[in-house]
CSV table of C-alpha atoms and ligand atoms in Angstrom, one decimal:
chain,number,residue,atom,x,y,z
A,1,MET,CA,-18.4,13.5,10.2
A,2,VAL,CA,-18.1,11.1,7.1
A,3,GLU,CA,-19.8,8.3,9.1
A,4,GLU,CA,-22.6,10.7,10.0
A,5,GLY,CA,-22.9,11.7,6.3
A,6,TYR,CA,-23.4,8.2,4.9
A,7,LYS,CA,-25.7,7.3,7.8
A,8,ARG,CA,-27.9,10.4,7.1
A,9,TYR,CA,-27.7,10.2,3.3
A,10,PRO,CA,-27.3,6.4,2.5
A,11,GLY,CA,-26.5,5.8,-1.2
A,12,ARG,CA,-26.3,9.5,-1.9
A,13,VAL,CA,-23.6,12.2,-2.2
A,14,PHE,CA,-22.9,14.5,0.7
A,15,ARG,CA,-20.3,17.2,1.4
A,16,VAL,CA,-17.7,17.7,4.2
A,17,PRO,CA,-15.9,21.0,4.9
A,18,ARG,CA,-12.2,21.5,4.3
A,19,LEU,CA,-10.0,24.5,4.9
A,20,PHE,CA,-11.2,26.6,2.0
A,21,GLY,CA,-14.3,24.9,0.6
A,22,TRP,CA,-16.1,21.6,0.5
A,23,ASP,CA,-15.2,18.0,-0.6
A,24,PHE,CA,-17.9,15.7,-1.9
A,25,VAL,CA,-18.2,12.1,-0.7
A,26,VAL,CA,-20.2,9.4,-2.6
A,27,SER,CA,-21.7,6.5,-0.8
A,28,GLY,CA,-23.7,3.4,-1.9
A,29,SER,CA,-22.6,0.8,-4.4
A,30,SER,CA,-24.2,2.3,-7.6
A,31,LEU,CA,-22.6,5.7,-7.1
A,32,ILE,CA,-19.2,4.2,-6.2
A,33,ALA,CA,-19.4,2.1,-9.4
A,34,GLU,CA,-20.2,5.3,-11.3
A,35,LEU,CA,-17.1,7.0,-10.0
A,36,ALA,CA,-14.9,4.0,-10.4
A,37,SER,CA,-15.8,3.4,-14.1
A,38,ALA,CA,-15.9,7.0,-15.3
A,39,PRO,CA,-13.2,8.1,-17.7
A,40,ASP,CA,-10.3,10.4,-16.7
A,41,THR,CA,-11.9,13.2,-18.7
A,42,VAL,CA,-14.7,13.2,-16.2
A,43,PHE,CA,-13.2,12.1,-12.9
A,44,SER,CA,-9.4,12.5,-12.8
A,45,ILE,CA,-7.1,10.8,-10.3
A,46,LEU,CA,-4.0,12.6,-11.6
A,47,ASP,CA,-5.6,16.0,-11.2
A,48,ALA,CA,-6.8,15.0,-7.7
A,49,SER,CA,-3.2,14.2,-6.7
A,50,GLN,CA,-2.2,17.5,-8.3
A,51,GLU,CA,-4.7,19.2,-6.1
A,52,SER,CA,-4.0,17.4,-2.8
A,53,LEU,CA,-0.3,16.6,-3.2
A,54,ALA,CA,0.8,19.3,-5.7
A,55,LYS,CA,2.1,16.2,-7.5
A,56,ASP,CA,3.9,17.8,-10.5
A,57,ILE,CA,5.9,20.0,-8.1
A,58,THR,CA,6.5,17.5,-5.3
A,59,MET,CA,7.0,14.4,-7.3
A,60,GLY,CA,7.3,15.5,-10.9
A,61,PRO,CA,5.1,15.2,-14.0
A,62,GLU,CA,6.5,11.8,-14.7
A,63,ALA,CA,5.2,10.3,-11.5
A,64,PHE,CA,2.2,8.0,-12.2
A,65,SER,CA,2.5,8.7,-15.9
A,66,HIS,CA,1.5,6.0,-18.4
A,67,THR,CA,5.1,4.6,-18.5
A,68,HIS,CA,5.2,4.4,-14.7
A,69,LEU,CA,1.9,2.7,-14.3
A,70,HIS,CA,2.5,0.3,-17.2
A,71,ALA,CA,5.8,-0.8,-15.7
A,72,ILE,CA,4.1,-1.6,-12.4
A,73,ARG,CA,0.8,-3.0,-13.7
A,74,SER,CA,2.3,-5.3,-16.3
A,75,THR,CA,6.0,-6.0,-15.9
A,76,LEU,CA,6.4,-5.8,-12.2
A,77,THR,CA,3.3,-7.9,-11.6
A,78,ARG,CA,4.4,-10.5,-14.1
A,79,ASN,CA,7.8,-10.9,-12.4
A,80,ILE,CA,6.6,-11.4,-8.8
A,81,GLY,CA,6.8,-15.2,-8.9
A,82,LYS,CA,10.3,-15.1,-10.5
A,83,CYS,CA,11.7,-12.6,-8.0
A,84,PHE,CA,10.0,-14.3,-5.0
A,85,PRO,CA,13.1,-16.2,-3.8
A,86,ASP,CA,15.0,-12.8,-3.5
A,87,VAL,CA,12.1,-11.2,-1.8
A,88,ARG,CA,11.8,-14.1,0.7
A,89,ASP,CA,15.6,-13.9,1.5
A,90,GLU,CA,15.3,-10.2,2.2
A,91,ILE,CA,12.3,-10.8,4.5
A,92,ILE,CA,14.3,-13.3,6.5
A,93,CYS,CA,17.4,-11.0,6.9
A,94,ALA,CA,15.3,-7.9,7.5
A,95,PHE,CA,13.3,-9.5,10.4
A,96,GLU,CA,16.5,-11.0,11.8
A,97,GLY,CA,18.3,-7.7,11.7
A,98,ASN,CA,15.5,-5.6,13.0
A,99,LEU,CA,14.4,-8.0,15.8
A,100,ALA,CA,18.0,-8.8,16.8
A,101,LEU,CA,16.9,-11.4,19.4
A,102,ASP,CA,19.3,-12.8,21.9
A,103,GLY,CA,18.9,-16.5,22.6
A,104,ASP,CA,15.4,-17.7,23.4
A,105,ASP,CA,14.4,-14.7,25.5
A,106,TRP,CA,11.4,-12.4,24.8
A,107,LYS,CA,12.1,-8.9,23.6
A,108,LEU,CA,9.9,-5.9,23.5
A,109,VAL,CA,10.2,-4.2,20.1
A,110,PRO,CA,8.6,-0.9,18.9
A,111,ALA,CA,6.4,-2.4,16.1
A,112,VAL,CA,5.8,0.3,13.5
A,113,PRO,CA,9.4,1.5,12.9
A,114,MET,CA,10.5,-2.2,12.7
A,115,VAL,CA,7.7,-3.0,10.2
A,116,LEU,CA,8.6,0.1,8.2
A,117,ASN,CA,12.2,-0.9,7.8
A,118,VAL,CA,11.3,-4.5,6.9
A,119,VAL,CA,8.8,-3.3,4.2
A,120,ALA,CA,11.3,-0.7,2.8
A,121,ARG,CA,14.0,-3.3,2.5
A,122,THR,CA,11.7,-5.9,1.0
A,123,VAL,CA,10.1,-3.6,-1.7
A,124,ASN,CA,13.5,-2.1,-2.6
A,125,CYS,CA,14.9,-5.6,-3.0
A,126,LEU,CA,12.5,-5.8,-6.0
A,127,PHE,CA,12.9,-2.2,-7.1
A,128,VAL,CA,16.7,-1.7,-7.0
A,129,GLY,CA,18.2,-5.0,-5.7
A,130,LEU,CA,21.1,-5.7,-3.3
A,131,PRO,CA,23.2,-4.1,-1.8
A,132,ILE,CA,21.3,-0.8,-2.2
A,133,CYS,CA,18.1,-2.2,-0.6
A,134,ARG,CA,20.1,-2.6,2.7
A,135,ASN,CA,21.8,0.8,2.6
A,136,GLN,CA,20.4,2.6,5.7
A,137,GLN,CA,20.9,6.1,4.1
A,138,TYR,CA,19.0,5.0,1.0
A,139,LEU,CA,16.2,3.5,3.1
A,140,LYS,CA,16.0,6.7,5.1
A,141,LEU,CA,15.6,8.7,1.9
A,142,VAL,CA,12.8,6.6,0.4
A,143,VAL,CA,10.9,6.4,3.7
A,144,GLN,CA,11.2,10.1,4.4
A,145,PHE,CA,10.3,11.1,0.8
A,146,ALA,CA,6.7,10.3,1.4
A,147,THR,CA,6.5,12.4,4.6
A,148,ASN,CA,8.3,15.3,2.8
A,149,VAL,CA,6.0,15.2,-0.1
A,150,VAL,CA,2.9,15.3,2.1
A,151,MET,CA,4.3,18.2,4.3
A,152,GLY,CA,5.7,20.1,1.2
A,153,ALA,CA,2.3,19.9,-0.5
A,154,GLN,CA,0.6,21.4,2.6
A,155,PHE,CA,2.8,24.5,2.4
A,156,ILE,CA,2.7,24.7,-1.4
A,157,ASN,CA,-1.1,24.6,-1.3
A,158,LEU,CA,-1.1,27.7,1.0
A,159,LEU,CA,0.4,29.7,-1.9
A,160,LEU,CA,-1.8,31.4,-4.5
A,161,SER,CA,-2.1,29.0,-7.4
A,162,PHE,CA,-0.2,31.1,-9.9
A,163,LEU,CA,2.8,31.4,-7.5
A,164,ARG,CA,3.0,27.6,-6.9
A,165,PRO,CA,5.1,26.6,-10.0
A,166,PHE,CA,7.8,29.1,-9.2
A,167,PHE,CA,8.0,29.2,-5.4
A,168,GLY,CA,6.8,25.6,-4.9
A,169,ARG,CA,10.2,24.4,-6.3
A,170,PHE,CA,11.9,25.8,-3.2
A,171,ILE,CA,9.6,24.1,-0.8
A,172,SER,CA,9.3,20.8,-2.7
A,173,PRO,CA,11.5,17.8,-1.6
A,174,ARG,CA,11.8,16.7,-5.3
A,175,GLU,CA,15.2,18.0,-6.5
A,176,ARG,CA,16.9,17.5,-3.1
A,177,SER,CA,15.6,13.9,-3.0
A,178,ILE,CA,16.6,13.1,-6.6
A,179,CYS,CA,20.0,14.5,-5.9
A,180,LYS,CA,20.4,12.2,-2.9
A,181,GLY,CA,18.9,9.3,-4.9
A,182,MET,CA,21.5,9.9,-7.7
A,183,LYS,CA,24.3,9.3,-5.2
A,184,HIS,CA,22.9,5.7,-4.6
A,185,LEU,CA,21.5,4.9,-8.0
A,186,GLY,CA,23.0,7.3,-10.6
A,187,SER,CA,26.0,5.3,-11.7
A,188,LEU,CA,24.1,2.0,-11.6
A,189,ILE,CA,21.4,3.5,-14.0
A,190,GLU,CA,24.1,5.1,-16.2
A,191,TYR,CA,25.7,1.6,-16.5
A,192,ARG,CA,22.3,0.0,-17.4
A,193,LEU,CA,21.7,2.7,-20.1
A,194,ALA,CA,25.2,2.2,-21.5
A,195,GLN,CA,24.7,-1.6,-21.6
A,196,GLU,CA,21.4,-1.3,-23.5
A,197,GLU,CA,23.0,1.2,-25.9
A,198,ALA,CA,25.9,-1.2,-26.6
A,199,LEU,CA,24.3,-4.6,-26.4
A,200,GLY,CA,20.5,-4.0,-26.9
A,201,PRO,CA,17.6,-4.2,-24.4
A,202,ALA,CA,18.2,-8.0,-23.7
A,203,TRP,CA,21.8,-7.8,-22.7
A,204,PRO,CA,23.2,-10.9,-21.0
A,205,GLY,CA,23.1,-10.6,-17.2
A,206,LYS,CA,20.5,-7.8,-17.2
A,207,PRO,CA,19.1,-7.7,-13.6
A,208,ASN,CA,15.4,-8.3,-13.1
A,209,ASP,CA,14.3,-5.3,-11.1
A,210,LEU,CA,12.2,-2.1,-11.4
A,211,ILE,CA,15.0,-0.2,-13.0
A,212,SER,CA,15.0,-2.7,-15.9
A,213,TRP,CA,11.2,-2.8,-16.1
A,214,LEU,CA,11.0,1.0,-16.3
A,215,LEU,CA,13.6,1.0,-19.0
A,216,GLU,CA,11.5,-1.4,-21.0
A,217,HIS,CA,8.7,1.2,-21.2
A,218,ALA,CA,10.6,4.5,-21.1
A,219,THR,CA,11.2,6.5,-24.3
A,220,GLY,CA,13.0,9.7,-25.2
A,221,ASP,CA,13.8,12.0,-22.3
A,222,GLU,CA,12.4,9.5,-19.8
A,223,ARG,CA,15.6,7.4,-20.4
A,224,SER,CA,17.8,9.5,-18.1
A,225,ALA,CA,19.1,8.6,-14.6
A,226,HIS,CA,17.4,11.8,-13.2
A,227,THR,CA,13.9,10.7,-14.4
A,228,LEU,CA,14.4,7.0,-13.4
A,229,VAL,CA,15.4,8.1,-9.9
A,230,SER,CA,12.2,10.2,-9.8
A,231,TYR,CA,10.2,7.2,-10.9
A,232,ILE,CA,11.7,5.0,-8.2
A,233,LEU,CA,11.1,7.6,-5.5
A,234,ALA,CA,7.4,7.9,-6.6
A,235,THR,CA,7.0,4.1,-6.6
A,236,ASN,CA,8.4,4.0,-3.0
A,237,PHE,CA,5.9,6.8,-2.1
A,238,ALA,CA,3.0,4.6,-3.3
A,239,ALA,CA,4.4,1.3,-1.8
A,240,ILE,CA,6.1,1.8,1.6
A,241,HIS,CA,3.7,3.5,3.9
A,242,THR,CA,0.6,1.8,2.5
A,243,SER,CA,2.2,-1.6,3.0
A,244,SER,CA,3.7,-1.0,6.4
A,245,THR,CA,0.3,0.4,7.6
A,246,ALA,CA,-1.5,-2.7,6.4
A,247,PHE,CA,1.1,-5.0,8.0
A,248,SER,CA,1.2,-3.1,11.3
A,249,HIS,CA,-2.6,-3.2,11.6
A,250,ALA,CA,-2.6,-7.0,10.8
A,251,LEU,CA,0.1,-7.5,13.5
A,252,PHE,CA,-2.0,-5.6,16.1
A,253,ASP,CA,-5.0,-7.6,15.1
A,254,LEU,CA,-3.0,-10.8,15.6
A,255,ILE,CA,-1.6,-10.0,19.0
A,256,SER,CA,-5.0,-8.8,20.3
A,257,HIS,CA,-6.6,-12.1,18.9
A,258,PRO,CA,-3.9,-14.6,19.6
A,259,SER,CA,-6.2,-17.6,19.0
A,260,TYR,CA,-5.6,-17.0,15.2
A,261,ILE,CA,-1.8,-17.7,15.5
A,262,LEU,CA,-2.0,-21.5,15.8
A,263,PRO,CA,-4.3,-22.2,12.8
A,264,MET,CA,-2.4,-19.8,10.6
A,265,ARG,CA,0.9,-21.3,11.7
A,266,GLU,CA,-0.4,-24.8,10.9
A,267,GLU,CA,-1.6,-23.7,7.5
A,268,ALA,CA,1.7,-22.1,6.7
A,269,ASP,CA,3.8,-25.1,8.0
A,270,GLU,CA,1.8,-27.5,5.9
A,271,ALA,CA,1.9,-25.4,2.7
A,272,VAL,CA,5.7,-24.9,3.1
A,273,ARG,CA,6.3,-28.6,3.9
A,274,GLU,CA,4.6,-29.5,0.6
A,275,LEU,CA,5.6,-26.7,-1.7
A,276,GLY,CA,8.6,-25.0,0.0
A,277,TRP,CA,8.8,-21.2,0.5
A,278,THR,CA,7.2,-20.4,-2.9
A,279,LYS,CA,4.5,-18.2,-4.3
A,280,ALA,CA,2.5,-21.4,-4.9
A,281,ALA,CA,2.7,-22.1,-1.1
A,282,LEU,CA,1.5,-18.6,-0.4
A,283,ASN,CA,-1.5,-19.2,-2.7
A,284,ARG,CA,-2.5,-22.1,-0.5
A,285,MET,CA,-2.5,-19.9,2.6
A,286,HIS,CA,-6.2,-19.0,2.5
A,287,LYS,CA,-6.4,-18.2,6.2
A,288,ILE,CA,-3.6,-15.7,6.1
A,289,ASP,CA,-5.1,-14.1,2.9
A,290,SER,CA,-8.5,-13.8,4.7
A,291,PHE,CA,-6.9,-12.4,7.9
A,292,PHE,CA,-5.3,-9.5,5.9
A,293,ARG,CA,-8.5,-8.8,4.0
A,294,GLU,CA,-10.5,-8.7,7.3
A,295,SER,CA,-7.8,-6.5,8.9
A,296,GLN,CA,-8.0,-4.1,5.9
A,297,ARG,CA,-11.8,-4.1,6.0
A,298,MET,CA,-11.7,-2.8,9.6
A,299,HIS,CA,-8.6,-0.6,9.4
A,300,ASP,CA,-8.1,1.3,6.3
A,301,LEU,CA,-6.0,4.4,5.5
A,302,GLY,CA,-8.9,6.7,6.4
A,303,PRO,CA,-12.7,7.2,6.0
A,304,MET,CA,-12.3,8.8,2.6
A,305,THR,CA,-10.6,7.1,-0.4
A,306,MET,CA,-10.3,7.1,-4.2
A,307,PRO,CA,-9.8,10.9,-4.6
A,308,ARG,CA,-11.0,12.3,-8.0
A,309,LYS,CA,-11.3,15.8,-9.5
A,310,ILE,CA,-14.2,16.8,-11.7
A,311,MET,CA,-12.8,17.7,-15.1
A,312,ASP,CA,-15.8,18.3,-17.2
A,313,PRO,CA,-16.4,22.1,-17.5
A,314,ALA,CA,-20.1,21.3,-17.3
A,315,GLY,CA,-19.6,19.4,-14.0
A,316,PHE,CA,-21.1,16.0,-13.4
A,317,THR,CA,-24.6,15.0,-12.5
A,318,CYS,CA,-24.8,11.8,-10.5
A,319,SER,CA,-27.5,9.2,-11.0
A,320,ASP,CA,-29.1,10.4,-7.7
A,321,GLY,CA,-29.5,13.8,-9.3
A,322,THR,CA,-26.7,15.6,-7.3
A,323,HIS,CA,-24.7,18.0,-9.4
A,324,LEU,CA,-20.9,18.1,-8.8
A,325,PRO,CA,-19.4,21.3,-10.0
A,326,PHE,CA,-16.3,21.6,-12.3
A,327,GLY,CA,-13.1,21.5,-10.3
A,328,SER,CA,-14.5,20.0,-7.1
A,329,MET,CA,-12.9,17.0,-5.3
A,330,VAL,CA,-14.9,13.8,-4.8
A,331,TYR,CA,-14.1,10.8,-2.6
A,332,VAL,CA,-15.6,7.4,-1.7
A,333,ALA,CA,-16.9,6.8,1.8
A,334,ASP,CA,-14.6,3.9,2.7
A,335,ASN,CA,-16.2,2.5,5.8
A,336,GLU,CA,-19.8,2.5,4.5
A,337,GLY,CA,-19.5,-0.8,2.5
A,338,HIS,CA,-16.8,-2.2,4.9
A,339,PHE,CA,-19.2,-2.1,7.8
A,340,ASP,CA,-22.5,-2.7,6.0
A,341,PRO,CA,-24.5,-5.3,8.1
A,342,VAL,CA,-26.3,-6.4,4.9
A,343,ILE,CA,-23.0,-7.5,3.3
A,344,TYR,CA,-21.1,-8.6,6.5
A,345,GLU,CA,-22.6,-10.5,9.4
A,346,ASN,CA,-21.5,-8.7,12.7
A,347,PRO,CA,-19.5,-6.1,10.7
A,348,ASN,CA,-18.1,-4.5,13.9
A,349,VAL,CA,-16.6,-7.9,15.1
A,350,PHE,CA,-13.1,-8.9,13.9
A,351,ASP,CA,-13.5,-12.3,12.2
A,352,GLY,CA,-10.1,-13.1,10.8
A,353,PHE,CA,-11.3,-16.2,8.9
A,354,ARG,CA,-14.5,-14.5,7.6
A,355,PHE,CA,-13.3,-14.7,4.0
A,356,SER,CA,-11.7,-18.1,4.1
A,357,LYS,CA,-14.9,-19.6,5.6
A,358,MET,CA,-16.8,-18.0,2.7
A,359,ARG,CA,-14.3,-19.5,0.3
A,360,GLU,CA,-14.8,-23.0,1.8
A,361,LEU,CA,-18.6,-22.7,1.3
A,362,ARG,CA,-18.2,-21.5,-2.3
A,363,ASP,CA,-15.6,-24.3,-3.0
A,364,ARG,CA,-18.1,-26.9,-1.7
A,365,ALA,CA,-20.8,-25.5,-3.9
A,366,GLY,CA,-18.5,-25.4,-6.9
A,367,GLY,CA,-18.7,-21.7,-7.2
A,368,ILE,CA,-16.0,-19.1,-8.0
A,369,PHE,CA,-14.6,-17.3,-5.0
A,370,ASN,CA,-13.8,-13.7,-5.5
A,371,HIS,CA,-13.0,-12.4,-2.0
A,372,HIS,CA,-9.2,-12.7,-2.2
A,373,MET,CA,-7.1,-10.1,-0.6
A,374,VAL,CA,-6.4,-8.5,-4.0
A,375,THR,CA,-10.1,-8.5,-5.2
A,376,THR,CA,-11.6,-5.0,-5.3
A,377,GLY,CA,-15.3,-4.2,-5.3
A,378,VAL,CA,-17.7,-1.4,-4.5
A,379,ASP,CA,-18.0,-3.0,-1.0
A,380,HIS,CA,-14.2,-3.4,-0.6
A,381,VAL,CA,-12.1,-0.4,-1.6
A,382,SER,CA,-8.9,-0.9,0.4
A,383,PHE,CA,-7.0,-1.0,-2.9
A,384,GLY,CA,-9.5,1.4,-4.6
A,385,HIS,CA,-11.7,0.0,-7.4
A,386,GLY,CA,-12.1,0.3,-11.1
A,387,GLN,CA,-9.6,1.4,-13.7
A,388,HIS,CA,-7.3,3.0,-11.2
A,389,ALA,CA,-7.4,0.2,-8.6
A,390,CYS,CA,-3.9,-0.1,-7.1
A,391,PRO,CA,-1.7,-1.7,-9.7
A,392,GLY,CA,0.8,-2.7,-7.0
A,393,ARG,CA,-1.7,-4.8,-5.0
A,394,PHE,CA,-0.5,-8.2,-6.3
A,395,PHE,CA,3.0,-7.5,-5.2
A,396,ALA,CA,1.7,-5.9,-1.9
A,397,ALA,CA,-0.3,-9.0,-1.1
A,398,THR,CA,2.5,-11.4,-1.9
A,399,LYS,CA,5.1,-9.7,0.3
A,400,LEU,CA,2.7,-9.0,3.1
A,401,LYS,CA,1.5,-12.6,3.2
A,402,ALA,CA,5.1,-13.8,3.0
A,403,MET,CA,6.1,-11.5,5.9
A,404,LEU,CA,3.3,-12.7,8.1
A,405,ALA,CA,3.8,-16.4,7.3
A,406,HIS,CA,7.5,-16.0,8.0
A,407,LEU,CA,6.8,-14.2,11.3
A,408,ILE,CA,4.3,-16.8,12.7
A,409,VAL,CA,6.4,-19.8,11.5
A,410,ASN,CA,9.6,-18.6,13.0
A,411,TYR,CA,8.7,-16.4,16.0
A,412,ASP,CA,6.4,-16.3,19.0
A,413,ILE,CA,4.5,-13.0,19.3
A,414,ARG,CA,2.7,-11.5,22.3
A,415,VAL,CA,0.8,-8.3,23.0
A,416,GLU,CA,2.3,-5.8,25.5
A,417,VAL,CA,-0.9,-5.4,27.6
A,418,ASP,CA,-3.2,-8.4,27.6
A,419,GLY,CA,-6.4,-8.0,25.6
A,420,VAL,CA,-5.6,-4.5,24.5
A,421,ARG,CA,-5.2,-3.6,20.8
A,422,PRO,CA,-2.9,-0.5,20.6
A,423,PRO,CA,-5.4,2.3,19.7
A,424,ASP,CA,-5.0,3.9,16.2
A,425,ASP,CA,-3.4,7.3,15.8
A,426,ILE,CA,-5.8,9.7,14.1
A,427,PHE,CA,-4.5,12.8,12.3
A,428,GLY,CA,-7.6,14.6,10.8
A,429,PRO,CA,-8.8,12.3,8.0
A,430,VAL,CA,-5.8,10.0,8.2
A,431,VAL,CA,-5.9,6.9,10.5
A,432,MET,CA,-2.6,5.2,11.3
A,433,PRO,CA,-1.6,2.2,13.4
A,434,ASN,CA,-0.3,3.3,16.8
A,435,CYS,CA,3.3,4.4,16.1
A,436,THR,CA,4.7,4.0,19.6
A,437,ALA,CA,3.1,0.6,20.4
A,438,LYS,CA,5.5,-2.3,21.3
A,439,VAL,CA,5.1,-6.0,20.7
A,440,TRP,CA,6.9,-8.9,22.4
A,441,PHE,CA,8.9,-11.3,20.1
A,442,ARG,CA,11.0,-14.4,20.8
A,443,LYS,CA,12.3,-17.2,18.6
A,444,ARG,CA,9.6,-19.9,18.1
A,445,GLN,CA,9.8,-22.5,20.8
A,446,ARG,CA,9.5,-25.9,19.1
A,447,GLY,CA,6.4,-27.8,20.1
A,448,THR,CA,4.3,-24.7,19.8
B,1,HEM,C1,-1.1,-2.7,1.3
B,1,HEM,C2,-0.5,-1.9,0.4
B,1,HEM,C3,-1.2,-0.9,-0.5
B,1,HEM,C4,-2.4,-0.3,-0.4
B,1,HEM,C5,-3.4,-0.4,0.8
B,1,HEM,C6,-2.6,0.5,-1.6
B,1,HEM,C7,-3.7,1.3,-1.8
B,1,HEM,C8,-3.9,2.0,-2.9
B,1,HEM,C9,-5.1,2.8,-3.2
B,1,HEM,C10,-6.3,3.0,-2.3
B,1,HEM,C11,-4.9,3.4,-4.4
B,1,HEM,C12,-5.9,4.4,-5.1
B,1,HEM,C13,-6.8,3.7,-6.0
B,1,HEM,C14,-7.9,4.5,-6.5
B,1,HEM,O1,-8.0,5.7,-6.3
B,1,HEM,O2,-8.8,4.0,-7.2
B,1,HEM,C15,-3.6,3.1,-4.9
B,1,HEM,C16,-3.1,3.5,-6.1
B,1,HEM,C17,-1.8,3.2,-6.5
B,1,HEM,N1,-0.9,2.3,-5.9
B,1,HEM,FE1,-1.3,1.3,-4.2
B,1,HEM,N2,-1.5,0.4,-2.4
B,1,HEM,C18,-0.6,-0.5,-1.8
B,1,HEM,C19,0.6,-0.9,-2.3
B,1,HEM,C20,1.2,-0.5,-3.4
B,1,HEM,C21,2.4,-0.9,-4.0
B,1,HEM,C22,3.4,-2.0,-3.3
B,1,HEM,C23,2.7,-0.2,-5.1
B,1,HEM,C24,3.8,-0.3,-6.1
B,1,HEM,C25,4.5,-1.4,-6.4
B,1,HEM,C26,1.5,0.7,-5.3
B,1,HEM,C27,1.4,1.5,-6.4
B,1,HEM,C28,0.2,2.3,-6.6
B,1,HEM,C29,0.1,3.2,-7.8
B,1,HEM,C30,1.2,3.5,-8.8
B,1,HEM,C31,-1.2,3.8,-7.7
B,1,HEM,C32,-1.8,4.8,-8.6
B,1,HEM,C33,-2.7,4.1,-9.6
B,1,HEM,C34,-3.3,5.0,-10.7
B,1,HEM,O3,-3.0,6.2,-10.7
B,1,HEM,O4,-4.0,4.5,-11.6
B,1,HEM,N3,0.6,0.5,-4.3
B,1,HEM,N4,-3.0,2.2,-4.0
């Protein structure tokens, strides 16, 4: 329906039905730029998540607050390079543990659950550190939290709005999940708070993780174990399923186009030989970067992205003259730019090195290349665009590229059925990688 909308009304706004009303969808670069640059008083992302996810009830008012976003956008991003050796160690152990290969034999492994576990361990290595990031009960909690929030919100939104704050609490997973989270993190956070109280914010031996980075920004009531656990659950909500979806799609693209394995393996081998397993080596892996960007271009989270709610009581009139009423929900048509033949040659064909080839051309012409995996634009909205573009994308890109490089350097990979990419699972407006597909793995045979 969204595809039909942007084909019938290119560069315009159109509407699609939902259960009790309509959603608006904008298409075309100038309208997308308008939405991406408008202030929160006009288009609000927080009120949109309140509307679709009952955010304040399911995740709490602190989730995605200024403190939360600031800790991710500035401190987490600044520390990616420093924390990279730990992230890399976790990637090695997580793949080893999940694949559990025996000798040199091939093994058929359900891909999505394996990727989900590796991602959850890897992100939590940065968020809460060892040994909690390997605790299976904790991992189950943070992985299921996202599903419980989405399901809980669906039920809460069926209630009349004035009943939601009271009855929503009984449906919401929030307090139950914080209570479970406190069992894993409570005493650790209390210890950190006590150390800061006694020795100041830069106490010797202070760990470099999300708990410390949140404490750097948190003030007043935010400095409690309860609120910090809530922040950590919300960060996992934003990080785990998005990253594991992106990696699973890239893995399915790789096995269905195996000719990409060798050039990416050679690129990774060479970078690592020269620079070791470092973030600097990852920055050299242009082909892997391009492969992910192409995979995201073709397989995003769904046809509608960047949800916003109209906050101005007078509504908003777009530059094409369409009036969007106060309180309505607006989205961006994701695939329009991603499959635009004016922007991308043969947009329906997977070309894993599309962006690295563009980078080479630009380099030769002495220009500045801006089609990195983390670069957002009106024609590439996998991480959103504008002031609310995903603040975790620098970490996401680093860990996803490190995971893929590790996989192709150390393992041979093969599709289950030759030439067949596992078909996506489609749930209404949400598109997910096939959750039952299996992939063959074996230890890399030297000489390949
Ligand atoms: C491949 C992985 C990821 C994808 C595809 C992704 C995608 C997105 C998208 C599409 C948005 C909405 C942007 C908008 O509406 O303009 C977003 C927002 C956000 N993401 Fe990500 N994300 C990923 C990983 C992460 C990670 C690892 C973190 C945390 C470390 C994170 C934290 C956030 C936060 C906090 C927001 C809300 C930003 C705001 O309200 O201003 N994401 N992400």
